[in-house]
mmCIF file of C-alpha atoms in Angstrom:
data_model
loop_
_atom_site.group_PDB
_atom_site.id
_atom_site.type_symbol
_atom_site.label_atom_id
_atom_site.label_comp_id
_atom_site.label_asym_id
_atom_site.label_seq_id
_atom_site.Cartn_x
_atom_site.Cartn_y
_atom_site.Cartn_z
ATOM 1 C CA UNK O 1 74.982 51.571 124.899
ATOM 2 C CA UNK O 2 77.959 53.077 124.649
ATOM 3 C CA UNK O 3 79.815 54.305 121.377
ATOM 4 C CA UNK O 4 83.573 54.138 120.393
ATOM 5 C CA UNK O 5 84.393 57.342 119.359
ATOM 6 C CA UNK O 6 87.715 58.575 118.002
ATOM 7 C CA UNK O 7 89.303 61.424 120.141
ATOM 8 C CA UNK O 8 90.082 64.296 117.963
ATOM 9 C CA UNK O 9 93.526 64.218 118.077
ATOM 10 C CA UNK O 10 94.149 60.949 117.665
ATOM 11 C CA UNK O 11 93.912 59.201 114.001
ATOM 12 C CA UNK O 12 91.204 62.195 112.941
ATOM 13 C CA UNK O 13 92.591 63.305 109.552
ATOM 14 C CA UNK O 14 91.836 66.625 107.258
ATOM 15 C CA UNK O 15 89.699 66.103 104.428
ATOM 16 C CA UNK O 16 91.471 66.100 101.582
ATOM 17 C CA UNK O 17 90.991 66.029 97.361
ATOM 18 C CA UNK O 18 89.689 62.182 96.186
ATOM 19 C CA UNK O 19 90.013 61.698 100.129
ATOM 20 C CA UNK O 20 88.706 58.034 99.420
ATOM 21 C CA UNK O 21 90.671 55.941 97.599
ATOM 22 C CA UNK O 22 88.068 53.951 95.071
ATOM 23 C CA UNK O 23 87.419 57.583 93.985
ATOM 24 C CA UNK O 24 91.297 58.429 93.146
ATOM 25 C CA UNK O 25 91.852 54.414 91.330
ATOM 26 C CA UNK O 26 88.332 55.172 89.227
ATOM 27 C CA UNK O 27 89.606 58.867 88.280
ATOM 28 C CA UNK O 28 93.408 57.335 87.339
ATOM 29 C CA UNK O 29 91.086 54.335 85.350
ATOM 30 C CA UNK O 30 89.154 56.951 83.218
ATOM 31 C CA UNK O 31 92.449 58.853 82.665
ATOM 32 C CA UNK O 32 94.386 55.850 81.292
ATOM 33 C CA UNK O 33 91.689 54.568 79.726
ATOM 34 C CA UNK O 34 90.777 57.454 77.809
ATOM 35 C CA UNK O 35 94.308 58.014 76.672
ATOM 36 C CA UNK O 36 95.058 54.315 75.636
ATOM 37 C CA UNK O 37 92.038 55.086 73.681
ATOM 38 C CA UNK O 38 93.720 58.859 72.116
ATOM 39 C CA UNK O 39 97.704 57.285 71.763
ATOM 40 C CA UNK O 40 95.440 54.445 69.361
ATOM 41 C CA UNK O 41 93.895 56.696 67.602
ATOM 42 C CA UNK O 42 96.974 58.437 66.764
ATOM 43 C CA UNK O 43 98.557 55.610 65.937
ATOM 44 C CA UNK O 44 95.831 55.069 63.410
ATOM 45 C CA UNK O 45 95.935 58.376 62.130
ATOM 46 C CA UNK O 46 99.828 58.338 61.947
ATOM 47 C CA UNK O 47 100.233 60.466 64.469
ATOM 48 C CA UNK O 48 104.014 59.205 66.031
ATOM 49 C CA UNK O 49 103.907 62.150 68.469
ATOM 50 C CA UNK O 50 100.580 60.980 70.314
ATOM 51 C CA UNK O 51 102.292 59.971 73.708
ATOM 52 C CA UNK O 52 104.158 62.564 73.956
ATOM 53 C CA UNK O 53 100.929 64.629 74.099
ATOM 54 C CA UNK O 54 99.194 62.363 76.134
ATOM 55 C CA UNK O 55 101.779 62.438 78.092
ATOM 56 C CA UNK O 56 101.993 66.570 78.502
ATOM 57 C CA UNK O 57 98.009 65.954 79.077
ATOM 58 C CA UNK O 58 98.363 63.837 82.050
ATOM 59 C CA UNK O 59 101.496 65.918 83.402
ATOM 60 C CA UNK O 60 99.835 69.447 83.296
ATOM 61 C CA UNK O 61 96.264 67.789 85.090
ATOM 62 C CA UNK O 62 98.192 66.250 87.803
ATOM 63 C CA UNK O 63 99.492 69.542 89.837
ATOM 64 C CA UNK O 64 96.525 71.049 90.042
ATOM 65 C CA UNK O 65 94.444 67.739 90.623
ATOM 66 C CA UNK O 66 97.167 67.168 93.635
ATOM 67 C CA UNK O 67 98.316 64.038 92.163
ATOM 68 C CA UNK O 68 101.261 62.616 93.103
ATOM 69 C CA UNK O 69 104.254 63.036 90.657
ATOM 70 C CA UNK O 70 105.202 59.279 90.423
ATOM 71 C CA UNK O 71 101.036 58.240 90.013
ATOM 72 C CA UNK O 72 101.253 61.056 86.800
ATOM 73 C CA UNK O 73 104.403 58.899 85.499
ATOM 74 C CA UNK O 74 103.165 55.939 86.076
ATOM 75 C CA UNK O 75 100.094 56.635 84.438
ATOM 76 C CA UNK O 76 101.908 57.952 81.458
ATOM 77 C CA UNK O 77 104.275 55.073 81.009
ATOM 78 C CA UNK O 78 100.828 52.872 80.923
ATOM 79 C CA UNK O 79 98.844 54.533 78.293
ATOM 80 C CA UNK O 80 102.145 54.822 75.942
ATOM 81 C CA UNK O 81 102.847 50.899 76.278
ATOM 82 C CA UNK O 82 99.320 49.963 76.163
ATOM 83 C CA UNK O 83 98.111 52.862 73.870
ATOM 84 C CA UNK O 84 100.758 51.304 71.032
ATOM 85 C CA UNK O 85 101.082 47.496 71.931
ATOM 86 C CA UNK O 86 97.062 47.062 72.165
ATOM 87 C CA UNK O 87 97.113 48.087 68.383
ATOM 88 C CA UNK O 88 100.231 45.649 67.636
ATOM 89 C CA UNK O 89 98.755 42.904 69.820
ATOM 90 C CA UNK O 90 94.706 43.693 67.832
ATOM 91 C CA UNK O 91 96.846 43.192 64.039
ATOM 92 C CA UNK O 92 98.545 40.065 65.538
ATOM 93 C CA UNK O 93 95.468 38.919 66.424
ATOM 94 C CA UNK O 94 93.886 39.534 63.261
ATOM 95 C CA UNK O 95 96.486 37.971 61.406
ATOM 96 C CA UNK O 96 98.586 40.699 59.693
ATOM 97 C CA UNK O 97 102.558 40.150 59.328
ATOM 98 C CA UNK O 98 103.716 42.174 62.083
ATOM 99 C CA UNK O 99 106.636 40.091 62.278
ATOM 100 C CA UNK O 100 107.503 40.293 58.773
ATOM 101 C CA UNK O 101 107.249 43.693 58.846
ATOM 102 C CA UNK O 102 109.482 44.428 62.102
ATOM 103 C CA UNK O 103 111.861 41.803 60.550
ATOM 104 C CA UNK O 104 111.765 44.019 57.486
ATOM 105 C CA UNK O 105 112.489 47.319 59.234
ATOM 106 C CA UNK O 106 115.210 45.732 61.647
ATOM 107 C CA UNK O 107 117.010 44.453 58.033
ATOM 108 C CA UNK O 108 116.872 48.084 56.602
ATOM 109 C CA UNK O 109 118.272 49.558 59.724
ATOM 110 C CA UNK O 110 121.077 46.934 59.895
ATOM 111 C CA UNK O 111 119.969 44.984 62.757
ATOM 112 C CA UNK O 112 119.597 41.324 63.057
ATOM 113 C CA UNK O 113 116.527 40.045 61.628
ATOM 114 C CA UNK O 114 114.445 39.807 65.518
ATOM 115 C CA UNK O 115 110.830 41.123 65.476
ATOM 116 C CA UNK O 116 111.062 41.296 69.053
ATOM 117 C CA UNK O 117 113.984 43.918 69.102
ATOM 118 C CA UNK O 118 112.329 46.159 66.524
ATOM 119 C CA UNK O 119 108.798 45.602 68.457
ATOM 120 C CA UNK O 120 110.770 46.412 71.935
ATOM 121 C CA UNK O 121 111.756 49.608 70.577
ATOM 122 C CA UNK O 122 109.099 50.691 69.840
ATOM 123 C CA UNK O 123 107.222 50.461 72.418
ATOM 124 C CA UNK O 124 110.502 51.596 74.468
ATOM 125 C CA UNK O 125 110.394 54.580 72.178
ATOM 126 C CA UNK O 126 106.242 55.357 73.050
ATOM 127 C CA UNK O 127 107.164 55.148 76.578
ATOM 128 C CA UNK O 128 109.956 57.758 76.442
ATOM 129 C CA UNK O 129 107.713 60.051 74.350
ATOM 130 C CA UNK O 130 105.117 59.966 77.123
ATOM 131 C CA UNK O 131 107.819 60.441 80.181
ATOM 132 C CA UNK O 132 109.193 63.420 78.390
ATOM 133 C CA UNK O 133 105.314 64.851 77.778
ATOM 134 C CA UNK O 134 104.804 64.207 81.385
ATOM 135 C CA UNK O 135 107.844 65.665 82.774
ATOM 136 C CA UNK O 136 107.233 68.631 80.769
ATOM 137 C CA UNK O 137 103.675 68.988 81.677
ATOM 138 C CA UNK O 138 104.431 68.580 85.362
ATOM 139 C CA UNK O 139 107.250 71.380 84.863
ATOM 140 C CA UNK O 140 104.763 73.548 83.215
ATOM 141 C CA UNK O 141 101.833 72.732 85.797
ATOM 142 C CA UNK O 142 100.029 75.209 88.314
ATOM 143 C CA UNK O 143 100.954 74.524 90.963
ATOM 144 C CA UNK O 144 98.257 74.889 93.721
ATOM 145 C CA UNK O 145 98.826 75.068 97.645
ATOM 146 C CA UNK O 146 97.353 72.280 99.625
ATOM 147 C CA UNK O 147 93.843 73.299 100.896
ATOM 148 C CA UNK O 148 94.739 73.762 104.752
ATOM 149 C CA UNK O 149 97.780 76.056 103.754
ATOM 150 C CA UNK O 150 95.430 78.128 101.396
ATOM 151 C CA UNK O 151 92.656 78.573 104.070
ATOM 152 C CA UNK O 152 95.311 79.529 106.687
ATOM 153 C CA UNK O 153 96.514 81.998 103.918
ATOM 154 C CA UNK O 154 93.387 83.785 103.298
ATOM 155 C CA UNK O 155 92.715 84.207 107.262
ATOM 156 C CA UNK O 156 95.820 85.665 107.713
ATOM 157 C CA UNK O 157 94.974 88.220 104.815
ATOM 158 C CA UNK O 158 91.391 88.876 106.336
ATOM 159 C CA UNK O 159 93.150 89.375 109.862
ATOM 160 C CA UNK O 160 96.063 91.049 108.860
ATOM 161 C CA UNK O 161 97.683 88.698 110.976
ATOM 162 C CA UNK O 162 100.738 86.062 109.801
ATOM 163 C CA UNK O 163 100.418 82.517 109.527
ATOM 164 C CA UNK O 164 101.776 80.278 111.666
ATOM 165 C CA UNK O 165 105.428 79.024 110.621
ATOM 166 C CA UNK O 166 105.470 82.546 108.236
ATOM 167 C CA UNK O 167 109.086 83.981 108.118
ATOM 168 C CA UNK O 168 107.431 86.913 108.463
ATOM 169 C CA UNK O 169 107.137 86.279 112.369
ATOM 170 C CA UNK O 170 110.666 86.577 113.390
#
């Protein structure tokens, strides 16, 4: 019986964070999730500014989580849209005049009388709230080396040696 091995240099890759996949989707899942469930809860409270800080929340976490940048935007943009249009979409539902009352505020801003404009801006306005939060959160991030550059770091402090590719070398 013989066994198919891979050789070691060829395909083998280095362990990395959330190396399998269903482990990275369920982490991002739990992270929208839970703040679709904070922007609605600010939305009840009144709280305009809630995507923004979900936003910085999901920025800052990414860096050091080793997240990719456009997975931490993405993620953003989602919870603002669905964080205010669930609660638009649940009052629809339950039959309260959100139309009357977008018509309303597009008349006393001097717009045409379109629900959909005033409803499109506002969830246009969530999602630049949370991009902002995010970019600012990624800005403000620690950022952490990748593990293979960090071990290779701490040998060459323990051996006094440099690192391979260190401009130190030359």
């Amino acid at each position: 019986m013989t066994e198919l091995a891979t050789p070691v240099g060829a395909g083998a890759q280095a362990p990395r964070a959330f190396a399998v996949t269903g482990q990275r989707a369920v982490a991002w899942a739990c992270t929208v999730v839970a703040g679709v469930a904070a922007v609605w809860a600010g939305s009840l409270l009144g709280w305009w500014w809630s995507p923004f800080a979900c936003g910085l929340v999901v920025g800052f976490a990414a860096r050091p989580l080793r997240c990719r940048r456009r997975s931490a935007i993405a993620a953003a943009a989602l919870i603002a849209l669905a964080g205010w249009g669930l609660p638009l979409l649940w009052r629809v539902l339950d039959g309260e005049p959100v139309g009357a009352a977008a018509r309303t505020a597009a008349a006393l801003a001097g717009l045409p009388p379109a629900p959909v404009l005033v409803v499109s801006a506002t969830m246009l306005t969530a999602v630049f709230q949370s991009l902002a939060g995010a970019w600012l959160g990624w800005a403000l991030g620690v950022n952490r080396p990748p593990a293979d550059q960090g071990e290779s770091n701490a040998q060459a402090d323990q051996d006094g040696s440099t690192a391979p590719g260190d401009p130190s070398e030359a």
